[in-house]
Short mmCIF file of C-alpha atoms in Angstrom, two decimals:
data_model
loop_
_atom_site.label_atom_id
_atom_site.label_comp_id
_atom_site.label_asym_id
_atom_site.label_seq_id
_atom_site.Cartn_x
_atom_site.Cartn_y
_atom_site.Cartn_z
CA UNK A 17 9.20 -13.17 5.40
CA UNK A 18 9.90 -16.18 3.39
CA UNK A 19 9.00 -17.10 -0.26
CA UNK A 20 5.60 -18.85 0.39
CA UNK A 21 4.29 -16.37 2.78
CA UNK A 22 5.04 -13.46 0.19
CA UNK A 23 3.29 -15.30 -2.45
CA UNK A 24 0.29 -16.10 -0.24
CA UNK A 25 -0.22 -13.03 1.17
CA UNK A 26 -0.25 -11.29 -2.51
CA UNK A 27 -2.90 -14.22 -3.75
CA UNK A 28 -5.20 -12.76 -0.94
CA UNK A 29 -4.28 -9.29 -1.62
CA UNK A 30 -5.28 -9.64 -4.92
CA UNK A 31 -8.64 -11.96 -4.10
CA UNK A 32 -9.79 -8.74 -1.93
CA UNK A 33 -8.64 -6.30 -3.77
CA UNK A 34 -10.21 -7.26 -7.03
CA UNK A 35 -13.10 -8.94 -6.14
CA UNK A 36 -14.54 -8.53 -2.68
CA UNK A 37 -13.67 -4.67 -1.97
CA UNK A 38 -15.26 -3.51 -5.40
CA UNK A 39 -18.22 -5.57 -4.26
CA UNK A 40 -18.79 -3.95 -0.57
CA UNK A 41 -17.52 -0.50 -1.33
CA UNK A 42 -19.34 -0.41 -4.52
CA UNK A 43 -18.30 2.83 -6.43
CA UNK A 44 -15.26 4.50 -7.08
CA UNK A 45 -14.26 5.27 -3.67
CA UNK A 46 -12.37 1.86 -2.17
CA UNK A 47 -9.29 1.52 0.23
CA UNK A 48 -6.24 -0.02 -1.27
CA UNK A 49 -4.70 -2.73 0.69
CA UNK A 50 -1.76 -3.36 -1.32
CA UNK A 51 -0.93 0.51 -0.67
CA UNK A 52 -1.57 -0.28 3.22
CA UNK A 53 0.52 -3.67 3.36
CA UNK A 54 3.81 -1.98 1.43
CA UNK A 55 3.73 0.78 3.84
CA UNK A 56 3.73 -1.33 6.72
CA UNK A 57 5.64 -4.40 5.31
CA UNK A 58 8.54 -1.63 4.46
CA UNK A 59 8.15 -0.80 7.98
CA UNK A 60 8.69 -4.06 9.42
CA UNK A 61 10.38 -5.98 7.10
CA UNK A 62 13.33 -5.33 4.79
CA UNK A 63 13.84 -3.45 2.47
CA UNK A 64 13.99 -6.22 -0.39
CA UNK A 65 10.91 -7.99 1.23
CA UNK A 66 9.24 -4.44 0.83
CA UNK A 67 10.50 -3.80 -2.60
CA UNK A 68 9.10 -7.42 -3.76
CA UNK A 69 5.36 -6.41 -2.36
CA UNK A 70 5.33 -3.08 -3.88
CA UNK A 71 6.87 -4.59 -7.47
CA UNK A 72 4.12 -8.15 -6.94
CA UNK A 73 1.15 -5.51 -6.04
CA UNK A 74 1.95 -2.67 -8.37
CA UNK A 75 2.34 -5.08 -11.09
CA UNK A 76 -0.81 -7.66 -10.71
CA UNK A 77 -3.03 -4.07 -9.61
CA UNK A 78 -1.63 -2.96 -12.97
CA UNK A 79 -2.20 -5.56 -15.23
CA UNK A 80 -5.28 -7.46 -13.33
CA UNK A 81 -7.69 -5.21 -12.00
CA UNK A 82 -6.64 -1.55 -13.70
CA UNK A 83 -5.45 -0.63 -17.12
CA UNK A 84 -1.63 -1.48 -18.23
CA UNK A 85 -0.75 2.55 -17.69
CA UNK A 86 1.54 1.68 -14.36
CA UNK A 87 -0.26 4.01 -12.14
CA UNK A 88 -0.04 1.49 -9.29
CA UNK A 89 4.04 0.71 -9.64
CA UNK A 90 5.80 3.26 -9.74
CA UNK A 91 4.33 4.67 -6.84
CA UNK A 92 4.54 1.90 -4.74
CA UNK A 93 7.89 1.21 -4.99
CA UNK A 94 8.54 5.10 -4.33
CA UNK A 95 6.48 5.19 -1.55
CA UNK A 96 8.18 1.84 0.26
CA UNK A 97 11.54 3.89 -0.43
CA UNK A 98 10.10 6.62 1.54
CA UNK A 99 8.84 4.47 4.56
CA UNK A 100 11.44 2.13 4.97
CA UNK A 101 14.45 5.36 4.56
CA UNK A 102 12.34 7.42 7.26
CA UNK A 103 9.89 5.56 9.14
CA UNK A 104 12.14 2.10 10.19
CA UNK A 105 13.70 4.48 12.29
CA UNK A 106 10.80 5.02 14.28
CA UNK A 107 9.60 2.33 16.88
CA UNK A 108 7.06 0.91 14.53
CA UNK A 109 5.79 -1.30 17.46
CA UNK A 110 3.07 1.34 18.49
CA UNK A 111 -0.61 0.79 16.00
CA UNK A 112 -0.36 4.70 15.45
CA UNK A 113 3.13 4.62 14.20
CA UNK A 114 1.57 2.82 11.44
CA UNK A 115 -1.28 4.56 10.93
CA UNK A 116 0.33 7.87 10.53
CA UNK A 117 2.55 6.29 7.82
CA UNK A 118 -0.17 4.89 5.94
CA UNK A 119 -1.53 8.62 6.24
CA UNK A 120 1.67 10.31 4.84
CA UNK A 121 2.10 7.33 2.07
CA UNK A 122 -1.58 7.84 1.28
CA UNK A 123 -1.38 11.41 0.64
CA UNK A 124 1.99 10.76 -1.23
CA UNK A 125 0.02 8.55 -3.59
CA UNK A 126 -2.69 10.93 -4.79
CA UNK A 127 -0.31 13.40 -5.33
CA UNK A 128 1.76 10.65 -7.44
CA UNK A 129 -0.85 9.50 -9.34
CA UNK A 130 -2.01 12.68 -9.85
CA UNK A 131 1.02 13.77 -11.51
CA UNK A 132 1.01 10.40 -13.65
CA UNK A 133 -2.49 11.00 -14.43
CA UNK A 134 -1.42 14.61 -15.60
CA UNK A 135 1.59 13.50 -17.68
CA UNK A 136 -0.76 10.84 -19.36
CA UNK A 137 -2.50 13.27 -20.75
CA UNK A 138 -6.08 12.93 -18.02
CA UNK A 139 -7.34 16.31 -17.30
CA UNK A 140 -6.54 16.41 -13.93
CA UNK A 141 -7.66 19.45 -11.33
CA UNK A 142 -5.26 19.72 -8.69
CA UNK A 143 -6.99 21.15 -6.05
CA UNK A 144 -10.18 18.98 -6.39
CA UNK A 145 -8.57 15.50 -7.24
CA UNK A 146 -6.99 15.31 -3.82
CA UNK A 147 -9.98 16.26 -2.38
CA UNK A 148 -12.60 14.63 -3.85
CA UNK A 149 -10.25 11.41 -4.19
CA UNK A 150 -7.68 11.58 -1.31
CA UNK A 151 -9.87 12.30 1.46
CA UNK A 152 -11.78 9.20 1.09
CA UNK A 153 -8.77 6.83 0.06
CA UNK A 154 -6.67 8.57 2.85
CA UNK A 155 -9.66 7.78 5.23
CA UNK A 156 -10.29 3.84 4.17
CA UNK A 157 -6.57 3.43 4.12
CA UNK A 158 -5.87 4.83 7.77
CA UNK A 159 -9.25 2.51 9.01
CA UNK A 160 -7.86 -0.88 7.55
CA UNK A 161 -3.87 0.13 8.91
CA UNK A 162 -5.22 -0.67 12.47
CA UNK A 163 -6.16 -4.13 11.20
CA UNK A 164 -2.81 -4.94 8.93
CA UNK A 165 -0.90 -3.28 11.56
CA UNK A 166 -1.71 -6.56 14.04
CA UNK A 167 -1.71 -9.21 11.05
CA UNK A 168 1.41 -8.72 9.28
CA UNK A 169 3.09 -8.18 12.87
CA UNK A 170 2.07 -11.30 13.64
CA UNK A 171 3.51 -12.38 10.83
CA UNK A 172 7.59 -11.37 11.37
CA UNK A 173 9.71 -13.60 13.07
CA UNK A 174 11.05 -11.52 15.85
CA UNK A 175 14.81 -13.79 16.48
CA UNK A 176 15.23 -17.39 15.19
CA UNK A 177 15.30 -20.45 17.26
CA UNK A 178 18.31 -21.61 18.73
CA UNK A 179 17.41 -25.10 18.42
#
């Protein structure tokens, strides 16, 4: 993916994410695309292309639309880690493939930034935080991964030209 596309696609990242999502999912339950395009960037992509959307998204999420606590960085870049050590191995080619990751790197959020939560000093319950906030997130996240799944395959370039 080169320079421009990266920079786009966080500019409309950031336009949903801070502006149109809050608006139509009104409340604090809301998917989080930048969570569902590192886990499937790191999927197709490599590694440094995955590493430069999870730093972009955590940061700008961090700094833009949350508090300056990094709740948003640190687990991205953990999380594309994760995905692109175990789940590049996998033929990511299949819409499910994808979806189960953005399950797994769903679930590994909330329990991340539960524990950042915790050692922030937030009271934080650990058996009804991941329900009462994973099961929705996990849900909205796995629902938009069919969509990204097809738009930032589109996006890779499988060979280049020979001309």
């Amino acid at each position: 993916m080169d320079r421009y596309l990266l920079i786009s696609l966080s500019f409309i990242l950031l336009l949903l994410q801070s502006s149109i999502f809050p608006f139509l999912f009104g409340g604090v339950h809301q998917p989080d695309i930048w969570l569902v395009s590192v886990i499937i960037v790191s999927m197709i992509f490599p590694l440094r292309t995955a590493f430069s959307l999870a730093v972009i998204g955590g940061f700008l999420q961090d700094l833009v639309i949350s508090n300056f606590f990094g709740l948003h960085l640190f687990p991205y870049i953990v999380i594309a880690y994760l995905v692109a050590k175990w789940g590049k191995a996998r033929y990511n080619r299949y819409w499910y493939i994808s979806v189960l990751a953005v399950m797994f790197g769903s679930m590994v959020y909330i329990i991340l930034s539960g524990i950042i939560l915790a050692t922030g000093g937030v009271i934080v319950k650990f058996w009804t935080y991941p329900l009462y906030m994973g099961i929705p997130f996990v849900l909205y996240n796995t629902l938009f991964s069919v969509f990204f799944h097809y738009v930032l395959w589109s996006l890779k370039v499988e060979r280049e030209s020979r001309w």
